Coordinates of N, CA, C and O in Angstrom, one line a residue:
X1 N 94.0 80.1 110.2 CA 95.0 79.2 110.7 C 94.4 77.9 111.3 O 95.0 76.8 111.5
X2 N 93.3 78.2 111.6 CA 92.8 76.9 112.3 C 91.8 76.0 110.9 O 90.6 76.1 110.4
X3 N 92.7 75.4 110.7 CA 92.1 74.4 109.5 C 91.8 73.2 109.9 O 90.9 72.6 109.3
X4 N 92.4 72.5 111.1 CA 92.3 71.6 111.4 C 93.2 70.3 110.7 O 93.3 69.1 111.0
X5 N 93.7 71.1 109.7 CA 95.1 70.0 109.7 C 96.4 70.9 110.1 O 96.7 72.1 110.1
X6 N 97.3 69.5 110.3 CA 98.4 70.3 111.4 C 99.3 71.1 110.3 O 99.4 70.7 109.2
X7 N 99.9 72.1 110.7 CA 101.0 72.7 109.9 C 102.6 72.0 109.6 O 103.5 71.6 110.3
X8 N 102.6 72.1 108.3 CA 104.1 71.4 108.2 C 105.2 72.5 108.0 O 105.0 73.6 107.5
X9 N 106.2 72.1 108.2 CA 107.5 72.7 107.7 C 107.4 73.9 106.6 O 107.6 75.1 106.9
X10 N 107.1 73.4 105.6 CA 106.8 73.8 104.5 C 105.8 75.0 104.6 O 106.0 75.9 103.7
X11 N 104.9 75.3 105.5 CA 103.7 75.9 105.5 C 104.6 76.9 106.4 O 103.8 77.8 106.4
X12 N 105.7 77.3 107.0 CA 106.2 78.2 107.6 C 106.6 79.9 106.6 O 106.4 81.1 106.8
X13 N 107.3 79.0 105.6 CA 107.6 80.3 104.7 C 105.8 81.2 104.5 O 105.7 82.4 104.7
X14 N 104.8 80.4 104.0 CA 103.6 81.1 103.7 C 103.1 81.7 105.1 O 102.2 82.5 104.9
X15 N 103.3 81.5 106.0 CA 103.3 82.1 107.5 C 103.9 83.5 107.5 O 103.4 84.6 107.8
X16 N 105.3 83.1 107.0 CA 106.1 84.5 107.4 C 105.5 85.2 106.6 O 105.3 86.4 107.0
X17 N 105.0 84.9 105.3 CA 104.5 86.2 104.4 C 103.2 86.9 105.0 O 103.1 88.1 105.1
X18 N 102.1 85.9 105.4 CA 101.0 86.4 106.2 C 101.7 88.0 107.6 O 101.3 89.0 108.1
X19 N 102.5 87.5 107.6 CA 103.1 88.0 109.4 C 103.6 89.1 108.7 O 103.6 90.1 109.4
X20 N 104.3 89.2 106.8 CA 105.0 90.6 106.9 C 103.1 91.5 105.9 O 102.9 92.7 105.8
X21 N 102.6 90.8 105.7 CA 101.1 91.7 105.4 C 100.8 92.4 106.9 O 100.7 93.6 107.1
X22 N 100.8 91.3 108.1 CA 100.1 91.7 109.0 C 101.0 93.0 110.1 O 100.6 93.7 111.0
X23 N 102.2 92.7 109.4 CA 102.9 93.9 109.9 C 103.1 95.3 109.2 O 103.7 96.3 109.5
X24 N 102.6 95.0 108.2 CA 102.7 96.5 107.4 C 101.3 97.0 107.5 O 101.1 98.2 107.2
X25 N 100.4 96.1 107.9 CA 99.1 96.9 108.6 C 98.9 97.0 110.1 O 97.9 97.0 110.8
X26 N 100.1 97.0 110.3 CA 100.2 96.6 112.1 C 99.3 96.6 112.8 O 98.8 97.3 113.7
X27 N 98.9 94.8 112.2 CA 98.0 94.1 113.2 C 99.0 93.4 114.0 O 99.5 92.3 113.5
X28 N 99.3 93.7 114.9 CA 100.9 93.0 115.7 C 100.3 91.8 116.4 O 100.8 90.6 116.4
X29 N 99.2 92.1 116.9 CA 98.7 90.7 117.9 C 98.7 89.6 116.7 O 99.2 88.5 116.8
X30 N 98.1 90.2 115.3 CA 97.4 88.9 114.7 C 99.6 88.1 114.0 O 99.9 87.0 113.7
X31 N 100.1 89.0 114.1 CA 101.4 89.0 113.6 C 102.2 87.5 114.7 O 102.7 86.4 114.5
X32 N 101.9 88.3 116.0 CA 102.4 87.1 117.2 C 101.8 86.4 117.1 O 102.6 85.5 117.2
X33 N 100.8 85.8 116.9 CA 99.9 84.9 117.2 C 100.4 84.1 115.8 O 100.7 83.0 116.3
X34 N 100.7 84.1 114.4 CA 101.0 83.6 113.5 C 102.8 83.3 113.8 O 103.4 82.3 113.4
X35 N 103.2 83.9 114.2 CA 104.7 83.5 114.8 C 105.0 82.7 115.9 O 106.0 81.9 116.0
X36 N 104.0 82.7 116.9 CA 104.2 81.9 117.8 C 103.9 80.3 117.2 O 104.7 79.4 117.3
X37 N 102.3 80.0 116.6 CA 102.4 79.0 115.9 C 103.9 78.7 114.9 O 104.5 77.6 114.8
X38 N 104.1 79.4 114.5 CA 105.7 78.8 113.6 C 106.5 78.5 114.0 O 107.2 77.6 113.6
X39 N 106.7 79.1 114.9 CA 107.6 78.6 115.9 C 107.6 77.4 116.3 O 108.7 76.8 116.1
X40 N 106.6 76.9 116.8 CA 106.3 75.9 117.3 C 106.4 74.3 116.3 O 106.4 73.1 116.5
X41 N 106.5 75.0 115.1 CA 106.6 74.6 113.8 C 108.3 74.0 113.5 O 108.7 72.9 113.2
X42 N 108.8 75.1 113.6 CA 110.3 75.2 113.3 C 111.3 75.6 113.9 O 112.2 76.1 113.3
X43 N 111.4 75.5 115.6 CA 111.8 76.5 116.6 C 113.6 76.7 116.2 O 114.5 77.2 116.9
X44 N 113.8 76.2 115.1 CA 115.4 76.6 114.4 C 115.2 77.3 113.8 O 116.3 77.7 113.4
X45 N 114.2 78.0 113.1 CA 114.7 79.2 112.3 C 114.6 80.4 112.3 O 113.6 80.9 111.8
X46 N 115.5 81.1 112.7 CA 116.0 82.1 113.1 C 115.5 83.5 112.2 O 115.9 84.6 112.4
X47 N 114.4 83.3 111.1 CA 113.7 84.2 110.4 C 112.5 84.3 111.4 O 111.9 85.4 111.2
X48 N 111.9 83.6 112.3 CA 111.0 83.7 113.1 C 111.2 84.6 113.9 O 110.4 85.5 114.3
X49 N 112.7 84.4 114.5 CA 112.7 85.2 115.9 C 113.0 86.7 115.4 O 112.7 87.7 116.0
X50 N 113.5 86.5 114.4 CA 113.6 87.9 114.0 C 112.4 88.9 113.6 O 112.1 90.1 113.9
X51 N 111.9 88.1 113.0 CA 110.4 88.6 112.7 C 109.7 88.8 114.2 O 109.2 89.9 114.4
X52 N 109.6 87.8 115.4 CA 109.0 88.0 116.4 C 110.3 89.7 117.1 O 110.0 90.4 118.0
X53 N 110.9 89.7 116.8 CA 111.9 90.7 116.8 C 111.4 92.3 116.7 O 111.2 93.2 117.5
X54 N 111.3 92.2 115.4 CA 110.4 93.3 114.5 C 109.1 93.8 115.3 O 108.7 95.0 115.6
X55 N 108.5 92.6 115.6 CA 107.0 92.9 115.9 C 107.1 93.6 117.8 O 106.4 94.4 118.3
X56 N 107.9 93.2 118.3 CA 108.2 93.4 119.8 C 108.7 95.3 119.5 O 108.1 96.3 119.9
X57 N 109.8 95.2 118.8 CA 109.9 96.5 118.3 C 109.1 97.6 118.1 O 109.2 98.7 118.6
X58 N 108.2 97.2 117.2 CA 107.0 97.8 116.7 C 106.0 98.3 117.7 O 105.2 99.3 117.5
X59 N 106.1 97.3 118.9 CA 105.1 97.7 119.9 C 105.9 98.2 120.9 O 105.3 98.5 122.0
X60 N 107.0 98.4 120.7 CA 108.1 99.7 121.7 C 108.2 98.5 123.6 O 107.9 98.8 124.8
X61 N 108.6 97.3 122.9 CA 109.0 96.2 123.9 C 110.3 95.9 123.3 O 110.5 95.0 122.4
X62 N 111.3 96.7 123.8 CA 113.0 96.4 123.7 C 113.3 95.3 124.2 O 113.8 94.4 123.5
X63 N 113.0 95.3 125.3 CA 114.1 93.8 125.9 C 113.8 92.6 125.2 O 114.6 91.7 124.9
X64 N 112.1 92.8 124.8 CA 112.0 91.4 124.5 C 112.5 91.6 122.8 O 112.7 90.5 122.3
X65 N 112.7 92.5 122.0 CA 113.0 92.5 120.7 C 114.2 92.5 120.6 O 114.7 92.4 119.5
X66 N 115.2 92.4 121.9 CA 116.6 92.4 122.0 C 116.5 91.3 121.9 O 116.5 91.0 120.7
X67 N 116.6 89.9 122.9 CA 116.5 88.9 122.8 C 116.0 88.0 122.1 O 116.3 86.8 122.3
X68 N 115.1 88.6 121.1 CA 114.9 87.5 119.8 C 115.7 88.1 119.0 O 116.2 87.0 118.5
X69 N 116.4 89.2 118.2 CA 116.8 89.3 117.6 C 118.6 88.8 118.3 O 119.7 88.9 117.7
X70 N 118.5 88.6 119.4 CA 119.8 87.6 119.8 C 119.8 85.9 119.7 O 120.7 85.0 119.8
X71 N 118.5 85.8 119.4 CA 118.2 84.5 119.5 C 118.3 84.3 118.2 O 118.8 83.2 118.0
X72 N 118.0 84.9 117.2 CA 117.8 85.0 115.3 C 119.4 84.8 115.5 O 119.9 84.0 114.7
X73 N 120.2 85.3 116.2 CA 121.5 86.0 115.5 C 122.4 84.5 116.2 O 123.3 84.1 115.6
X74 N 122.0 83.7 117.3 CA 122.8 82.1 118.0 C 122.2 81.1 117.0 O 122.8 80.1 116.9
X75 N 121.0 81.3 116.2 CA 121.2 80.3 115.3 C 121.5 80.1 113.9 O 121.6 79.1 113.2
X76 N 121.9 81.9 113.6 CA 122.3 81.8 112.3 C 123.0 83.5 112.4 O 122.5 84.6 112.1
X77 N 123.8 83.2 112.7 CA 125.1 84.4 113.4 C 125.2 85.7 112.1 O 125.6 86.9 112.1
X78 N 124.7 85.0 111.1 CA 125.4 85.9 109.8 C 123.8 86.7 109.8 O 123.6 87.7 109.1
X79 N 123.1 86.4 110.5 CA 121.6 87.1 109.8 C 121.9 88.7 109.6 O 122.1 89.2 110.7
X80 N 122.0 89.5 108.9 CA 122.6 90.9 108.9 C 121.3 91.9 109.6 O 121.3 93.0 110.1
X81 N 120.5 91.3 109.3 CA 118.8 92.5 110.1 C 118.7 92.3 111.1 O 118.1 93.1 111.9
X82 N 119.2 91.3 111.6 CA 118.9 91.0 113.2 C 120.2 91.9 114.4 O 120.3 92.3 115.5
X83 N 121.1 91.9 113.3 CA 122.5 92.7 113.9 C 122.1 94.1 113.7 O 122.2 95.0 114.6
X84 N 121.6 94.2 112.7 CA 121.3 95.9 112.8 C 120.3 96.2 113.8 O 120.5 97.1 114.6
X85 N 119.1 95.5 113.7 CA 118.3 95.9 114.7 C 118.8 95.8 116.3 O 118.4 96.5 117.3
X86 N 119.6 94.9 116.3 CA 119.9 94.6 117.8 C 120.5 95.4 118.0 O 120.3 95.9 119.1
X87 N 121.8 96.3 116.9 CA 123.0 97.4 117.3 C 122.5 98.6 117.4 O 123.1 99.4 118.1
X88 N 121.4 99.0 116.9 CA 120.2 100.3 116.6 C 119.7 99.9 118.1 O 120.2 100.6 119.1
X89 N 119.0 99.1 118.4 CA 118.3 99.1 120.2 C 119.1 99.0 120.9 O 118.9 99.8 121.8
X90 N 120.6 98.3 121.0 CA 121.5 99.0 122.2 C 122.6 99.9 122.1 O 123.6 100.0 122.8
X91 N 121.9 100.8 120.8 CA 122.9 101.9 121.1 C 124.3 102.1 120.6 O 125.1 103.0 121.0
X92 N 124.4 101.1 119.5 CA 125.6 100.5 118.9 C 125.9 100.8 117.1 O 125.4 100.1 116.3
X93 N 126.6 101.8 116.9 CA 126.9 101.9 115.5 C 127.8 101.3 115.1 O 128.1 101.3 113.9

């Protein structure tokens, strides 16, 4: 990640793919650490927070996997994974 040129827009989607390798080998830090830069990148897209969602999940941190997958779901209401995971963590069928 550290290339030393800046990340564009564009360079987000090949982020998220790094982030779902690095979550199917649950390296979760190296996972955050690649999401938080994207973020910072794109802080409107709501595939981030969900993904930062997943990863909070993964490490058995609810509140905070609640709140991004609430945050995924205020900028793009229809996301359907972000609703399931959110209705699965509070308890909601």
């Amino acid at each position: 990640m550290k290339s030393g040129k800046k990340k564009e827009p564009s360079d987000v989607f090949e982020m998220l793919e790094m982030v779902t390798f690095y979550m199917m080998n649950k390296k979760y830090s190296k996972a955050l650490e690649i999401l938080k830069e994207a973020e910072k990148i794109e802080p409107g897209n709501a595939e981030i927070y969900y993904q930062l969602g997943l990863v909070h999940e993964a490490t058995n941190k609810s509140e905070d996997a609640i709140d991004m997958f609430q945050k995924s779901l205020s900028i793009k209401p229809t996301h359907k994974l972000s609703q399931e995971h959110l209705n699965r963590l509070m308890g909601i069928k």
